[in-house]
Amino acid sequence: MSKLTLKTEGDTHVVVTRRFAAPPEAVYRAHVDPKLVQQWMLGPEGWSMPVCVNEARPGGKIHYEWANGKGGGFRLTGEFLELEPYSRIVHVERMHLPDPTPDNHIETRFDAEDTGTLMTMRMTLPNVQTRAAMLATGMERGMEASYVRLEGML
Amino acid sequence: MHGLDAAFSALADPTRRAILARLAKGEATVMELANPFKMTQPAISQHLKVLEDAGLVVGRVEGTKRPRRLAKAGIEAMDQWLAILRKALERNYDRLDEVLASMERQKKGEKR
């Protein structure tokens, strides 16, 4: 059984939920501490995250850069709006492709559930077209990963 | 019959994927599609032709307009697309599970 759900809601939202075996404090820290974020927020196989800045306070900057070791890379910047340890993070982010995409407003909640955590990430995009473009970008990166896996099998 | 190759090459372009995503919300005319993508109508029409030839999009006639919608193959492509995005996220969160497990081990180690 898969632990992840991903669905669109209305015209402008994308909602992702995932359960973790660890308590909310640990999951929250893994989203905020750059040294921890760098270990998992990597996307497709073969990518690394050489730059990870997280100024975890309201107004604090977010700056992530990914690289595939073959000259490919992209950048995401954002700002924290609200932080409620260890239950809620609100931030905005945008990708630079290289022009900045419209702001994605994201509320991430960490709710205790039994001995673990239910994480709910609710993204709000400015309009339906922006959301479509964002999902398309996600597909692009996912497709690349599929091709890499395919190469590995051949 | 539409080949799988045609569908794949139709999907290789980010604008065409974005058009499909927009059509997943419902029917749209060329003009409605051109605005958000900041493209000219002829450019959008060309992308639509590729999508139609690949069997992903179909159109109907309504007066002077020709609104397009997703064909069955296009709907299937959209489903796969969400599944791919899901997979990328799943990979991240599987890694996060490992990070959380090692945080837990560290914490136990400190208590000892």
GROMACS .gro file of N, CA, C and O in nm, chain A residues 2-6 10-11 16 18 20 22 26-27 29-31 36 39-45 119 121 128-129 131-132 135-136 138-140 142-143 145 149, chain B residues 8 11-12 14 17-18 21-22 25 32 36-37 77-78 80-97 99-104 107:
model
  312
    2SER      N    1   0.056   0.216  -0.087
    2SER     CA    2   0.137   0.338  -0.095
    2SER      C    3   0.097   0.435   0.017
    2SER      O    4  -0.019   0.450   0.050
    3LYS      N    5   0.198   0.502   0.070
    3LYS     CA    6   0.172   0.594   0.181
    3LYS      C    7   0.146   0.736   0.134
    3LYS      O    8   0.110   0.821   0.210
    4LEU      N    9   0.167   0.759   0.003
    4LEU     CA   10   0.158   0.895  -0.049
    4LEU      C   11   0.027   0.916  -0.124
    4LEU      O   12  -0.017   0.829  -0.198
    5THR      N   13  -0.035   1.031  -0.105
    5THR     CA   14  -0.145   1.068  -0.193
    5THR      C   15  -0.110   1.202  -0.257
    5THR      O   16  -0.043   1.285  -0.197
    6LEU      N   17  -0.152   1.217  -0.382
    6LEU     CA   18  -0.128   1.341  -0.455
    6LEU      C   19  -0.255   1.370  -0.533
    6LEU      O   20  -0.299   1.288  -0.612
   10GLY      N   21  -0.989   2.172  -0.658
   10GLY     CA   22  -1.036   2.296  -0.720
   10GLY      C   23  -0.950   2.331  -0.840
   10GLY      O   24  -0.895   2.241  -0.905
   11ASP      N   25  -0.939   2.458  -0.870
   11ASP     CA   26  -0.863   2.501  -0.987
   11ASP      C   27  -0.716   2.527  -0.958
   11ASP      O   28  -0.632   2.525  -1.048
   16VAL      N   29  -0.075   1.712  -0.121
   16VAL     CA   30   0.004   1.591  -0.106
   16VAL      C   31  -0.003   1.549   0.040
   16VAL      O   32   0.014   1.632   0.130
   18ARG      N   33   0.140   1.238   0.324
   18ARG     CA   34   0.234   1.126   0.340
   18ARG      C   35   0.244   1.098   0.490
   18ARG      O   36   0.245   1.189   0.570
   20PHE      N   37   0.460   0.931   0.808
   20PHE     CA   38   0.596   0.895   0.847
   20PHE      C   39   0.594   0.824   0.982
   20PHE      O   40   0.507   0.852   1.065
   22ALA      N   41   0.815   0.857   1.212
   22ALA     CA   42   0.877   0.942   1.315
   22ALA      C   43   0.777   1.046   1.366
   22ALA      O   44   0.680   1.080   1.299
   26ALA      N   45   1.060   1.543   1.453
   26ALA     CA   46   1.166   1.496   1.363
   26ALA      C   47   1.135   1.531   1.217
   26ALA      O   48   1.221   1.577   1.143
   27VAL      N   49   1.009   1.512   1.177
   27VAL     CA   50   0.972   1.539   1.037
   27VAL      C   51   0.983   1.689   1.008
   27VAL      O   52   1.033   1.730   0.903
   29ARG      N   53   1.185   1.901   1.164
   29ARG     CA   54   1.327   1.934   1.156
   29ARG      C   55   1.388   1.894   1.022
   29ARG      O   56   1.472   1.964   0.966
   30ALA      N   57   1.345   1.778   0.969
   30ALA     CA   58   1.399   1.731   0.841
   30ALA      C   59   1.355   1.820   0.726
   30ALA      O   60   1.412   1.815   0.617
   31HIS      N   61   1.254   1.905   0.747
   31HIS     CA   62   1.210   2.000   0.644
   31HIS      C   63   1.276   2.136   0.658
   31HIS      O   64   1.269   2.219   0.568
   36LEU      N   65   1.978   1.829   0.682
   36LEU     CA   66   1.886   1.716   0.667
   36LEU      C   67   1.815   1.723   0.532
   36LEU      O   68   1.802   1.622   0.462
   39GLN      N   69   1.979   1.580   0.232
   39GLN     CA   70   1.992   1.434   0.222
   39GLN      C   71   1.875   1.368   0.151
   39GLN      O   72   1.886   1.253   0.109
   40TRP      N   73   1.761   1.439   0.141
   40TRP     CA   74   1.647   1.368   0.083
   40TRP      C   75   1.574   1.442  -0.028
   40TRP      O   76   1.511   1.379  -0.113
   41MET      N   77   1.579   1.576  -0.030
   41MET     CA   78   1.497   1.649  -0.129
   41MET      C   79   1.572   1.656  -0.262
   41MET      O   80   1.611   1.764  -0.307
   42LEU      N   81   1.591   1.540  -0.325
   42LEU     CA   82   1.683   1.533  -0.438
   42LEU      C   83   1.616   1.508  -0.571
   42LEU      O   84   1.678   1.522  -0.675
   43GLY      N   85   1.488   1.469  -0.571
   43GLY     CA   86   1.422   1.437  -0.697
   43GLY      C   87   1.478   1.309  -0.756
   43GLY      O   88   1.512   1.217  -0.684
   44PRO      N   89   1.489   1.307  -0.890
   44PRO     CA   90   1.529   1.183  -0.957
   44PRO      C   91   1.667   1.135  -0.914
   44PRO      O   92   1.750   1.212  -0.868
   45GLU      N   93   1.690   1.005  -0.932
   45GLU     CA   94   1.817   0.941  -0.906
   45GLU      C   95   1.929   1.017  -0.977
   45GLU      O   96   1.912   1.062  -1.089
  119MET      N   97   0.175   1.411   0.734
  119MET     CA   98   0.213   1.539   0.675
  119MET      C   99   0.114   1.575   0.565
  119MET      O  100   0.079   1.490   0.482
  121MET      N  101   0.065   1.863   0.272
  121MET     CA  102   0.124   1.978   0.203
  121MET      C  103   0.019   2.030   0.104
  121MET      O  104  -0.025   1.957   0.016
  128VAL      N  105  -0.516   2.829  -1.279
  128VAL     CA  106  -0.517   2.691  -1.330
  128VAL      C  107  -0.403   2.667  -1.430
  128VAL      O  108  -0.344   2.559  -1.432
  129GLN      N  109  -0.369   2.769  -1.508
  129GLN     CA  110  -0.261   2.753  -1.607
  129GLN      C  111  -0.127   2.732  -1.538
  129GLN      O  112  -0.046   2.651  -1.580
  131ARG      N  113  -0.081   2.610  -1.246
  131ARG     CA  114  -0.078   2.476  -1.186
  131ARG      C  115  -0.047   2.371  -1.293
  131ARG      O  116   0.034   2.281  -1.270
  132ALA      N  117  -0.108   2.387  -1.410
  132ALA     CA  118  -0.082   2.294  -1.519
  132ALA      C  119   0.066   2.295  -1.556
  132ALA      O  120   0.127   2.191  -1.575
  135LEU      N  121   0.272   2.112  -1.288
  135LEU     CA  122   0.261   1.967  -1.299
  135LEU      C  123   0.339   1.918  -1.421
  135LEU      O  124   0.400   1.812  -1.418
  136ALA      N  125   0.340   2.000  -1.527
  136ALA     CA  126   0.415   1.963  -1.648
  136ALA      C  127   0.564   1.960  -1.618
  136ALA      O  128   0.635   1.872  -1.666
  138GLY      N  129   0.698   1.900  -1.329
  138GLY     CA  130   0.721   1.781  -1.248
  138GLY      C  131   0.731   1.658  -1.335
  138GLY      O  132   0.813   1.570  -1.313
  139MET      N  133   0.649   1.657  -1.439
  139MET     CA  134   0.651   1.544  -1.529
  139MET      C  135   0.783   1.535  -1.604
  139MET      O  136   0.839   1.429  -1.623
  140GLU      N  137   0.832   1.652  -1.641
  140GLU     CA  138   0.958   1.657  -1.715
  140GLU      C  139   1.071   1.592  -1.636
  140GLU      O  140   1.146   1.512  -1.686
  142GLY      N  141   1.033   1.389  -1.381
  142GLY     CA  142   1.001   1.250  -1.359
  142GLY      C  143   1.035   1.165  -1.480
  142GLY      O  144   1.085   1.055  -1.469
  143MET      N  145   1.008   1.222  -1.599
  143MET     CA  146   1.038   1.151  -1.723
  143MET      C  147   1.186   1.126  -1.735
  143MET      O  148   1.228   1.020  -1.776
  145ALA      N  149   1.394   1.085  -1.498
  145ALA     CA  150   1.427   0.976  -1.407
  145ALA      C  151   1.392   0.842  -1.469
  145ALA      O  152   1.467   0.746  -1.459
  149ARG      N  153   1.642   0.532  -1.553
  149ARG     CA  154   1.621   0.393  -1.509
  149ARG      C  155   1.621   0.298  -1.627
  149ARG      O  156   1.676   0.191  -1.622
  162PHE      N  157   0.451   0.968  -2.777
  162PHE     CA  158   0.572   1.003  -2.702
  162PHE      C  159   0.636   1.132  -2.750
  162PHE      O  160   0.671   1.219  -2.671
  165LEU      N  161   0.446   1.433  -2.653
  165LEU     CA  162   0.459   1.466  -2.511
  165LEU      C  163   0.598   1.519  -2.475
  165LEU      O  164   0.621   1.563  -2.363
  166ALA      N  165   0.691   1.513  -2.572
  166ALA     CA  166   0.828   1.554  -2.543
  166ALA      C  167   0.841   1.705  -2.525
  166ALA      O  168   0.940   1.753  -2.472
  168PRO      N  169   0.740   2.068  -2.363
  168PRO     CA  170   0.676   2.118  -2.241
  168PRO      C  171   0.548   2.197  -2.266
  168PRO      O  172   0.453   2.189  -2.187
  171ARG      N  173   0.271   1.953  -2.320
  171ARG     CA  174   0.228   1.891  -2.194
  171ARG      C  175   0.140   1.988  -2.115
  171ARG      O  176   0.042   1.949  -2.054
  172ALA      N  177   0.179   2.117  -2.118
  172ALA     CA  178   0.100   2.218  -2.046
  172ALA      C  179  -0.038   2.233  -2.110
  172ALA      O  180  -0.138   2.252  -2.040
  175ALA      N  181  -0.244   1.953  -1.991
  175ALA     CA  182  -0.284   1.974  -1.851
  175ALA      C  183  -0.401   2.073  -1.845
  175ALA      O  184  -0.494   2.057  -1.767
  176ARG      N  185  -0.395   2.175  -1.930
  176ARG     CA  186  -0.504   2.273  -1.933
  176ARG      C  187  -0.633   2.208  -1.982
  176ARG      O  188  -0.740   2.229  -1.926
  179LYS      N  189  -0.870   2.021  -1.757
  179LYS     CA  190  -0.968   2.098  -1.681
  179LYS      C  191  -1.098   2.115  -1.760
  179LYS      O  192  -1.197   2.162  -1.708
  186GLU      N  193  -0.837   3.065  -2.601
  186GLU     CA  194  -0.828   3.043  -2.456
  186GLU      C  195  -0.695   2.977  -2.418
  186GLU      O  196  -0.642   3.000  -2.310
  190PRO      N  197  -0.280   3.221  -2.176
  190PRO     CA  198  -0.192   3.191  -2.062
  190PRO      C  199  -0.051   3.152  -2.104
  190PRO      O  200   0.043   3.171  -2.028
  191PHE      N  201  -0.035   3.093  -2.222
  191PHE     CA  202   0.097   3.047  -2.263
  191PHE      C  203   0.177   3.157  -2.332
  191PHE      O  204   0.289   3.136  -2.375
  231ALA      N  205  -0.273   0.963  -2.075
  231ALA     CA  206  -0.141   1.026  -2.063
  231ALA      C  207  -0.134   1.114  -1.938
  231ALA      O  208  -0.034   1.117  -1.867
  232MET      N  209  -0.246   1.186  -1.910
  232MET     CA  210  -0.251   1.270  -1.791
  232MET      C  211  -0.239   1.187  -1.663
  232MET      O  212  -0.173   1.226  -1.568
  234GLN      N  213  -0.090   0.900  -1.634
  234GLN     CA  214   0.048   0.853  -1.623
  234GLN      C  215   0.137   0.963  -1.571
  234GLN      O  216   0.228   0.941  -1.492
  235TRP      N  217   0.109   1.082  -1.618
  235TRP     CA  218   0.185   1.200  -1.582
  235TRP      C  219   0.179   1.224  -1.431
  235TRP      O  220   0.280   1.243  -1.365
  236LEU      N  221   0.059   1.221  -1.375
  236LEU     CA  222   0.045   1.236  -1.230
  236LEU      C  223   0.116   1.120  -1.158
  236LEU      O  224   0.176   1.140  -1.054
  237ALA      N  225   0.110   1.002  -1.218
  237ALA     CA  226   0.176   0.887  -1.158
  237ALA      C  227   0.327   0.906  -1.155
  237ALA      O  228   0.394   0.868  -1.059
  238ILE      N  229   0.380   0.970  -1.261
  238ILE     CA  230   0.524   0.994  -1.268
  238ILE      C  231   0.565   1.096  -1.161
  238ILE      O  232   0.664   1.078  -1.089
  239LEU      N  233   0.486   1.203  -1.149
  239LEU     CA  234   0.514   1.305  -1.049
  239LEU      C  235   0.510   1.243  -0.909
  239LEU      O  236   0.593   1.269  -0.824
  240ARG      N  237   0.413   1.159  -0.890
  240ARG     CA  238   0.397   1.086  -0.765
  240ARG      C  239   0.520   1.004  -0.733
  240ARG      O  240   0.566   1.001  -0.620
  241LYS      N  241   0.573   0.938  -0.836
  241LYS     CA  242   0.691   0.854  -0.817
  241LYS      C  243   0.811   0.935  -0.773
  241LYS      O  244   0.887   0.894  -0.687
  242ALA      N  245   0.828   1.054  -0.836
  242ALA     CA  246   0.941   1.141  -0.800
  242ALA      C  247   0.928   1.183  -0.653
  242ALA      O  248   1.026   1.183  -0.579
  243LEU      N  249   0.805   1.218  -0.612
  243LEU     CA  250   0.782   1.256  -0.473
  243LEU      C  251   0.805   1.137  -0.380
  243LEU      O  252   0.865   1.150  -0.274
  244GLU      N  253   0.757   1.020  -0.423
  244GLU     CA  254   0.774   0.901  -0.341
  244GLU      C  255   0.921   0.872  -0.316
  244GLU      O  256   0.959   0.835  -0.206
  245ARG      N  257   1.002   0.891  -0.419
  245ARG     CA  258   1.146   0.866  -0.404
  245ARG      C  259   1.204   0.959  -0.298
  245ARG      O  260   1.282   0.920  -0.214
  246ASN      N  261   1.165   1.088  -0.304
  246ASN     CA  262   1.210   1.184  -0.203
  246ASN      C  263   1.171   1.139  -0.063
  246ASN      O  264   1.252   1.139   0.029
  247TYR      N  265   1.043   1.101  -0.048
  247TYR     CA  266   0.994   1.069   0.087
  247TYR      C  267   1.048   0.936   0.137
  247TYR      O  268   1.063   0.917   0.257
  248ASP      N  269   1.080   0.843   0.046
  248ASP     CA  270   1.146   0.720   0.089
  248ASP      C  271   1.283   0.753   0.147
  248ASP      O  272   1.325   0.696   0.248
  249ARG      N  273   1.350   0.849   0.082
  249ARG     CA  274   1.480   0.893   0.135
  249ARG      C  275   1.462   0.960   0.271
  249ARG      O  276   1.542   0.943   0.361
  250LEU      N  277   1.354   1.039   0.284
  250LEU     CA  278   1.326   1.107   0.411
  250LEU      C  279   1.302   1.003   0.522
  250LEU      O  280   1.347   1.021   0.635
  251ASP      N  281   1.234   0.892   0.488
  251ASP     CA  282   1.216   0.784   0.587
  251ASP      C  283   1.352   0.739   0.642
  251ASP      O  284   1.366   0.719   0.762
  253VAL      N  285   1.634   0.914   0.645
  253VAL     CA  286   1.690   1.024   0.725
  253VAL      C  287   1.628   1.023   0.865
  253VAL      O  288   1.698   1.034   0.965
  254LEU      N  289   1.497   1.005   0.871
  254LEU     CA  290   1.426   1.004   1.000
  254LEU      C  291   1.472   0.885   1.086
  254LEU      O  292   1.491   0.899   1.206
  255ALA      N  293   1.493   0.771   1.022
  255ALA     CA  294   1.538   0.652   1.096
  255ALA      C  295   1.677   0.675   1.154
  255ALA      O  296   1.705   0.638   1.267
  256SER      N  297   1.764   0.742   1.076
  256SER     CA  298   1.899   0.764   1.127
  256SER      C  299   1.900   0.873   1.235
  256SER      O  300   1.980   0.869   1.327
  257MET      N  301   1.806   0.970   1.226
  257MET     CA  302   1.792   1.070   1.334
  257MET      C  303   1.753   1.000   1.463
  257MET      O  304   1.802   1.032   1.571
  258GLU      N  305   1.663   0.904   1.450
  258GLU     CA  306   1.613   0.830   1.566
  258GLU      C  307   1.726   0.748   1.630
  258GLU      O  308   1.740   0.746   1.751
  261LYS      N  309   1.957   0.978   1.817
  261LYS     CA  310   1.896   1.023   1.942
  261LYS      C  311   1.911   0.916   2.050
  261LYS      O  312   1.946   0.944   2.164
   0.00000   0.00000   0.00000
